[in-house]
Amino acid sequence: MKEGICETCTYTKVDYTLERDSGGWTTSITWTFKLYNNVNYQKQTIVMDASGNTEEHIVPTVIDENLIKTESATYAIPTDQRTQATHEEPHVHENEMAFQAAYRSWADSHRESDVGKAFWSLFNN
């Protein structure tokens, strides 16, 4: 990818919120997906690790004017996929790895479900 605006490109940003029970276990996740067009690719310096090492990458940037649509999806997390792990700064490696594994499991399970397939079919049209 090169720097500059791509008028034929789209980009999806995602945010999420978690619901937790009184014991701190995750019970559901709600994703908010925002689809943008006219994506601007810019070179940025990214901090890659806790030591402060950096690398330059070309990353997509978007502005509110180019928002096409926003949709949300909620996944009720089954008991066997729940975690007390969190995603917060500063990262504690073991905790972060546990959270990332759980998050991937939730995203995959939702995407592969009938509800998830219907959501993505509508979102991508």
Coordinates of N, CA, C and O in Angstrom, one line a residue:
M1 N 0.9 -1.2 0.0 CA 0.0 0.0 0.0 C 0.9 1.2 0.0 O 1.9 1.3 0.7
K2 N 0.5 2.2 -0.7 CA 1.2 3.5 -0.8 C 0.5 4.6 -0.1 O -0.8 4.5 0.2
E3 N 1.2 5.7 0.3 CA 0.5 6.8 1.0 C -0.5 7.5 0.1 O -0.3 7.5 -1.1
G4 N -1.5 8.0 0.7 CA -2.5 8.8 -0.1 C -3.9 8.3 0.1 O -4.1 7.3 0.7
I5 N -4.8 9.0 -0.5 CA -6.2 8.6 -0.4 C -6.6 7.6 -1.5 O -6.2 7.7 -2.6
C6 N -7.3 6.6 -1.0 CA -7.7 5.5 -1.9 C -9.3 5.7 -2.0 O -10.0 5.3 -1.1
E7 N -9.7 6.2 -3.1 CA -11.2 6.4 -3.3 C -12.0 5.2 -3.5 O -13.2 5.2 -3.3
T8 N -11.3 4.1 -3.8 CA -12.1 2.8 -4.0 C -12.0 1.9 -2.8 O -12.5 0.8 -2.8
C9 N -11.3 2.3 -1.8 CA -11.0 1.5 -0.6 C -12.1 1.8 0.5 O -12.6 2.9 0.6
T10 N -12.4 0.7 1.3 CA -13.2 0.9 2.5 C -12.4 0.3 3.6 O -11.5 -0.5 3.5
Y11 N -12.8 0.8 4.8 CA -12.1 0.4 6.0 C -13.1 0.3 7.2 O -13.9 1.1 7.3
T12 N -13.0 -0.8 7.9 CA -13.9 -1.0 9.1 C -13.1 -0.8 10.4 O -12.1 -1.5 10.6
K13 N -13.6 0.1 11.2 CA -13.1 0.3 12.5 C -14.0 -0.4 13.5 O -15.2 -0.4 13.3
V14 N -13.5 -0.9 14.5 CA -14.3 -1.7 15.5 C -13.9 -1.2 16.9 O -12.8 -1.0 17.3
D15 N -15.0 -1.0 17.7 CA -14.8 -0.8 19.1 C -15.7 -1.8 19.8 O -16.6 -2.4 19.2
Y16 N -15.4 -2.0 21.1 CA -16.3 -3.0 21.8 C -16.4 -2.6 23.2 O -15.7 -1.8 23.8
T17 N -17.5 -3.1 23.8 CA -17.7 -3.0 25.3 C -18.0 -4.4 25.8 O -18.7 -5.2 25.1
L18 N -17.6 -4.6 27.0 CA -17.8 -5.9 27.7 C -18.8 -5.7 28.8 O -18.7 -4.7 29.5
E19 N -19.6 -6.7 29.0 CA -20.4 -6.8 30.3 C -19.7 -7.8 31.1 O -19.3 -8.9 30.6
R20 N -19.7 -7.6 32.4 CA -19.1 -8.5 33.4 C -20.1 -8.7 34.5 O -20.8 -7.8 34.9
D21 N -20.0 -9.9 35.1 CA -20.9 -10.2 36.3 C -20.2 -9.6 37.5 O -19.1 -9.1 37.4
S22 N -20.8 -9.8 38.7 CA -20.2 -9.3 39.9 C -18.9 -9.9 40.3 O -18.1 -9.3 41.0
G23 N -18.5 -11.1 39.7 CA -17.3 -11.7 40.0 C -16.2 -11.3 39.0 O -15.0 -11.8 39.1
G24 N -16.5 -10.4 38.0 CA -15.6 -10.0 37.0 C -15.5 -10.8 35.8 O -14.6 -10.6 34.9
W25 N -16.3 -11.8 35.7 CA -16.3 -12.7 34.5 C -17.1 -12.1 33.4 O -18.2 -11.5 33.6
T26 N -16.6 -12.2 32.2 CA -17.2 -11.6 31.0 C -18.5 -12.4 30.7 O -18.6 -13.6 30.8
T27 N -19.6 -11.6 30.4 CA -20.9 -12.3 30.1 C -21.3 -12.0 28.7 O -22.1 -12.7 28.1
S28 N -20.9 -10.8 28.1 CA -21.3 -10.5 26.7 C -20.3 -9.4 26.2 O -19.7 -8.7 27.0
I29 N -20.2 -9.4 24.9 CA -19.4 -8.4 24.2 C -20.3 -7.8 23.2 O -21.0 -8.5 22.5
T30 N -20.2 -6.5 23.0 CA -20.9 -5.7 22.0 C -19.9 -5.0 21.1 O -19.2 -4.2 21.7
W31 N -19.9 -5.4 19.9 CA -19.0 -4.7 18.9 C -19.7 -3.6 18.2 O -20.9 -3.8 17.8
T32 N -19.1 -2.5 17.9 CA -19.6 -1.5 17.1 C -18.7 -1.3 15.9 O -17.5 -1.0 16.1
F33 N -19.2 -1.6 14.7 CA -18.4 -1.6 13.5 C -18.8 -0.3 12.7 O -20.0 0.0 12.5
K34 N -17.8 0.4 12.3 CA -18.0 1.6 11.5 C -17.3 1.4 10.1 O -16.1 1.2 10.1
L35 N -18.0 1.5 9.0 CA -17.5 1.4 7.7 C -17.3 2.7 7.1 O -18.2 3.5 7.0
Y36 N -16.1 2.9 6.6 CA -15.7 4.2 5.9 C -15.2 4.0 4.5 O -14.7 2.9 4.2
N37 N -15.4 5.0 3.7 CA -14.8 5.0 2.3 C -13.7 6.1 2.2 O -13.5 6.8 3.2
N38 N -13.1 6.2 1.1 CA -12.1 7.2 0.9 C -11.0 7.2 1.9 O -10.7 8.1 2.6
V39 N -10.4 6.0 2.1 CA -9.4 5.8 3.1 C -8.1 6.5 2.8 O -7.6 6.4 1.7
N40 N -7.6 7.2 3.8 CA -6.3 7.9 3.6 C -5.2 7.0 4.3 O -5.3 6.7 5.5
Y41 N -4.2 6.6 3.5 CA -3.1 5.8 4.0 C -1.9 6.8 4.3 O -1.5 7.5 3.4
Q42 N -1.5 6.7 5.6 CA -0.4 7.6 6.0 C 0.7 6.9 6.7 O 0.4 5.9 7.4
K43 N 1.9 7.3 6.6 CA 3.1 6.7 7.2 C 3.0 7.2 8.7 O 2.9 8.4 8.9
Q44 N 3.1 6.3 9.6 CA 3.2 6.6 11.0 C 4.2 5.8 11.7 O 4.5 4.7 11.3
T45 N 4.8 6.4 12.8 CA 5.8 5.6 13.6 C 5.0 5.0 14.7 O 4.3 5.6 15.5
I46 N 5.2 3.7 14.8 CA 4.4 2.8 15.8 C 5.4 2.3 16.8 O 6.5 1.7 16.4
V47 N 5.1 2.4 18.1 CA 5.9 1.8 19.1 C 5.5 0.3 19.1 O 4.4 -0.1 19.2
M48 N 6.5 -0.5 19.0 CA 6.3 -2.0 18.8 C 6.4 -2.8 20.1 O 5.9 -3.9 20.1
D49 N 7.1 -2.3 21.1 CA 7.2 -3.2 22.3 C 7.4 -2.3 23.5 O 7.5 -1.1 23.4
A50 N 7.5 -2.9 24.7 CA 7.6 -2.2 25.9 C 9.0 -1.5 26.1 O 9.1 -0.6 26.9
S51 N 10.0 -1.9 25.3 CA 11.3 -1.2 25.3 C 11.2 0.1 24.5 O 12.2 0.8 24.5
G52 N 10.1 0.4 23.8 CA 10.0 1.6 23.1 C 10.6 1.6 21.6 O 10.7 2.6 21.0
N53 N 10.9 0.4 21.2 CA 11.3 0.2 19.8 C 10.2 0.6 18.8 O 9.0 0.3 19.1
T54 N 10.5 1.3 17.8 CA 9.5 1.8 16.8 C 9.8 1.3 15.4 O 10.9 0.9 15.1
E55 N 8.7 1.3 14.6 CA 8.8 1.0 13.2 C 7.9 1.9 12.5 O 6.9 2.3 13.0
E56 N 8.2 2.2 11.2 CA 7.3 3.0 10.4 C 6.4 2.1 9.6 O 6.9 1.1 9.1
H57 N 5.1 2.4 9.6 CA 4.1 1.6 8.9 C 3.2 2.6 8.2 O 2.9 3.7 8.6
I58 N 2.6 2.1 7.1 CA 1.6 2.9 6.4 C 0.3 2.3 7.0 O 0.0 1.1 6.9
V59 N -0.5 3.2 7.6 CA -1.8 2.8 8.3 C -3.0 3.6 7.7 O -2.8 4.7 7.2
P60 N -4.1 2.9 7.7 CA -5.3 3.6 7.2 C -5.8 4.6 8.3 O -5.8 4.3 9.5
T61 N -6.2 5.8 7.8 CA -6.9 6.8 8.6 C -8.2 7.2 8.0 O -8.3 7.2 6.7
V62 N -9.2 7.5 8.8 CA -10.5 7.9 8.2 C -11.0 9.1 9.0 O -10.5 9.4 10.1
I63 N -12.0 9.8 8.4 CA -12.6 10.9 9.0 C -14.1 10.7 9.0 O -14.7 9.9 8.2
D64 N -14.8 11.3 9.9 CA -16.2 11.1 10.1 C -17.0 11.4 8.8 O -18.1 10.8 8.6
E65 N -16.6 12.4 8.0 CA -17.3 12.7 6.8 C -17.4 11.5 5.8 O -18.3 11.4 5.0
N66 N -16.5 10.5 6.0 CA -16.5 9.4 5.1 C -17.1 8.1 5.7 O -17.0 7.0 5.2
L67 N -17.8 8.3 6.8 CA -18.5 7.2 7.4 C -19.7 6.8 6.6 O -20.6 7.6 6.2
I68 N -19.7 5.5 6.2 CA -20.8 5.0 5.4 C -22.0 4.4 6.2 O -23.1 4.7 6.0
K69 N -21.6 3.6 7.2 CA -22.6 3.1 8.1 C -22.0 2.6 9.4 O -20.8 2.3 9.5
T70 N -22.8 2.4 10.4 CA -22.5 1.9 11.7 C -23.5 0.8 12.1 O -24.7 1.1 12.0
E71 N -23.0 -0.3 12.6 CA -23.8 -1.4 13.0 C -23.2 -2.0 14.3 O -22.0 -2.0 14.4
S72 N -24.0 -2.5 15.1 CA -23.5 -3.2 16.3 C -24.0 -4.6 16.4 O -25.1 -5.0 15.8
A73 N -23.2 -5.5 17.0 CA -23.5 -6.9 17.2 C -23.1 -7.3 18.6 O -22.1 -6.9 19.1
T74 N -24.0 -8.0 19.3 CA -23.8 -8.5 20.6 C -23.6 -10.0 20.6 O -24.4 -10.7 20.0
Y75 N -22.7 -10.5 21.4 CA -22.4 -11.9 21.5 C -22.5 -12.3 23.0 O -21.8 -11.7 23.8
A76 N -23.5 -13.1 23.3 CA -23.6 -13.6 24.7 C -22.5 -14.7 24.9 O -22.5 -15.7 24.2
I77 N -21.6 -14.4 25.8 CA -20.5 -15.3 25.9 C -20.8 -16.6 26.7 O -21.3 -16.5 27.9
P78 N -20.7 -17.7 26.1 CA -21.0 -19.0 26.8 C -20.1 -19.1 28.1 O -18.9 -18.6 28.1
T79 N -20.5 -19.8 29.0 CA -19.8 -20.0 30.3 C -18.4 -20.5 30.1 O -17.4 -20.0 30.7
D80 N -18.2 -21.4 29.1 CA -16.9 -22.0 28.9 C -15.9 -21.1 28.2 O -14.7 -21.4 28.0
Q81 N -16.4 -19.9 27.7 CA -15.6 -18.9 27.0 C -15.3 -17.7 27.8 O -14.7 -16.8 27.4
R82 N -15.9 -17.6 29.0 CA -15.7 -16.5 29.9 C -14.3 -16.3 30.5 O -13.7 -17.3 30.7
T83 N -14.0 -15.1 30.8 CA -12.7 -14.9 31.4 C -12.8 -13.7 32.3 O -13.6 -12.8 32.2
Q84 N -11.8 -13.6 33.3 CA -11.7 -12.5 34.1 C -10.5 -11.6 33.6 O -10.3 -10.6 34.1
A85 N -9.8 -12.1 32.6 CA -8.7 -11.3 32.0 C -9.2 -10.0 31.4 O -10.3 -9.9 31.0
T86 N -8.3 -9.0 31.4 CA -8.7 -7.7 30.9 C -7.7 -7.2 29.9 O -6.6 -7.8 29.7
H87 N -8.1 -6.2 29.2 CA -7.2 -5.6 28.2 C -7.0 -4.1 28.6 O -7.9 -3.3 28.5
E88 N -5.9 -3.9 29.2 CA -5.7 -2.5 29.8 C -4.2 -2.2 29.8 O -3.3 -3.1 29.6
E89 N -3.9 -0.9 29.9 CA -2.5 -0.5 30.0 C -2.1 -0.2 31.4 O -3.0 0.3 32.2
P90 N -0.9 -0.5 31.8 CA 0.1 -1.2 31.0 C -0.3 -2.7 31.0 O -0.9 -3.2 31.9
H91 N 0.1 -3.3 29.9 CA -0.2 -4.7 29.7 C 0.6 -5.6 30.7 O 1.8 -5.3 30.9
V92 N -0.1 -6.5 31.2 CA 0.6 -7.6 32.0 C 0.5 -8.8 31.0 O -0.6 -9.2 30.7
H93 N 1.7 -9.3 30.6 CA 1.7 -10.2 29.4 C 0.8 -11.4 29.6 O 0.0 -11.7 28.7
E94 N 0.8 -12.1 30.7 CA 0.0 -13.3 30.9 C -1.5 -12.9 30.8 O -2.3 -13.6 30.1
N95 N -1.9 -11.9 31.4 CA -3.3 -11.4 31.4 C -3.7 -11.0 30.0 O -4.7 -11.3 29.5
E96 N -2.8 -10.3 29.3 CA -3.1 -9.8 27.9 C -3.3 -11.0 27.0 O -4.2 -11.0 26.2
M97 N -2.4 -12.0 27.1 CA -2.5 -13.1 26.2 C -3.8 -13.9 26.5 O -4.4 -14.4 25.5
A98 N -4.2 -14.0 27.7 CA -5.4 -14.7 28.1 C -6.6 -13.9 27.5 O -7.6 -14.5 26.9
F99 N -6.6 -12.6 27.6 CA -7.7 -11.8 27.1 C -7.7 -11.9 25.5 O -8.8 -12.1 25.0
Q100 N -6.6 -11.8 24.9 CA -6.6 -11.9 23.4 C -7.1 -13.3 22.9 O -7.8 -13.3 21.9
A101 N -6.7 -14.3 23.6 CA -7.2 -15.7 23.2 C -8.7 -15.7 23.4 O -9.4 -16.3 22.5
A102 N -9.3 -15.2 24.5 CA -10.7 -15.2 24.7 C -11.4 -14.3 23.6 O -12.4 -14.7 23.0
Y103 N -10.8 -13.2 23.3 CA -11.4 -12.3 22.3 C -11.5 -12.9 21.0 O -12.5 -12.9 20.3
R104 N -10.4 -13.6 20.6 CA -10.4 -14.3 19.3 C -11.5 -15.4 19.3 O -12.2 -15.6 18.3
S105 N -11.6 -16.1 20.4 CA -12.7 -17.1 20.5 C -14.1 -16.6 20.3 O -14.9 -17.1 19.6
W106 N -14.3 -15.4 21.0 CA -15.6 -14.8 20.8 C -15.9 -14.3 19.4 O -17.0 -14.5 18.9
A107 N -14.9 -13.7 18.8 CA -15.1 -13.2 17.4 C -15.3 -14.3 16.5 O -16.2 -14.2 15.6
D108 N -14.5 -15.4 16.6 CA -14.7 -16.5 15.7 C -16.0 -17.2 15.9 O -16.7 -17.5 14.9
S109 N -16.4 -17.4 17.2 CA -17.7 -18.0 17.4 C -18.9 -17.2 16.9 O -19.8 -17.8 16.3
H110 N -18.8 -15.9 17.1 CA -19.9 -15.1 16.6 C -19.9 -15.1 15.0 O -21.0 -15.3 14.4
R111 N -18.8 -14.9 14.4 CA -18.7 -14.9 12.9 C -19.2 -16.2 12.3 O -19.8 -16.2 11.3
E112 N -18.9 -17.3 13.0 CA -19.3 -18.6 12.4 C -20.7 -19.0 12.8 O -21.2 -20.0 12.2
S113 N -21.4 -18.3 13.6 CA -22.8 -18.6 14.0 C -23.7 -18.1 12.9 O -23.4 -17.3 12.1
D114 N -24.9 -18.7 12.9 CA -25.9 -18.2 12.0 C -26.2 -16.7 12.1 O -26.4 -16.0 11.2
V115 N -26.3 -16.2 13.4 CA -26.5 -14.8 13.7 C -25.3 -14.0 13.1 O -25.6 -12.9 12.5
G116 N -24.1 -14.4 13.3 CA -23.0 -13.7 12.8 C -22.9 -13.7 11.3 O -22.6 -12.7 10.7
K117 N -23.2 -14.8 10.7 CA -23.2 -14.9 9.2 C -24.3 -13.9 8.7 O -24.0 -13.2 7.7
A118 N -25.4 -13.9 9.3 CA -26.5 -12.9 8.8 C -26.0 -11.5 9.0 O -26.2 -10.6 8.2
F119 N -25.4 -11.2 10.2 CA -24.9 -9.8 10.4 C -23.9 -9.4 9.4 O -24.1 -8.3 8.8
W120 N -22.9 -10.2 9.1 CA -21.9 -9.8 8.1 C -22.4 -9.8 6.7 O -22.0 -8.9 5.9
S121 N -23.4 -10.6 6.4 CA -24.0 -10.5 5.1 C -24.7 -9.2 4.9 O -24.5 -8.5 3.8
L122 N -25.4 -8.7 5.9 CA -26.1 -7.4 5.8 C -25.1 -6.3 5.8 O -25.2 -5.3 5.1
F123 N -24.1 -6.4 6.7 CA -23.1 -5.3 6.9 C -22.3 -5.1 5.6 O -22.0 -3.9 5.2
N124 N -21.9 -6.1 5.0 CA -21.1 -6.0 3.8 C -21.8 -5.7 2.5 O -21.2 -5.5 1.4
N125 N -23.2 -5.6 2.6 CA -23.9 -5.2 1.4 C -24.2 -3.7 1.3 O -24.3 -3.0 2.3

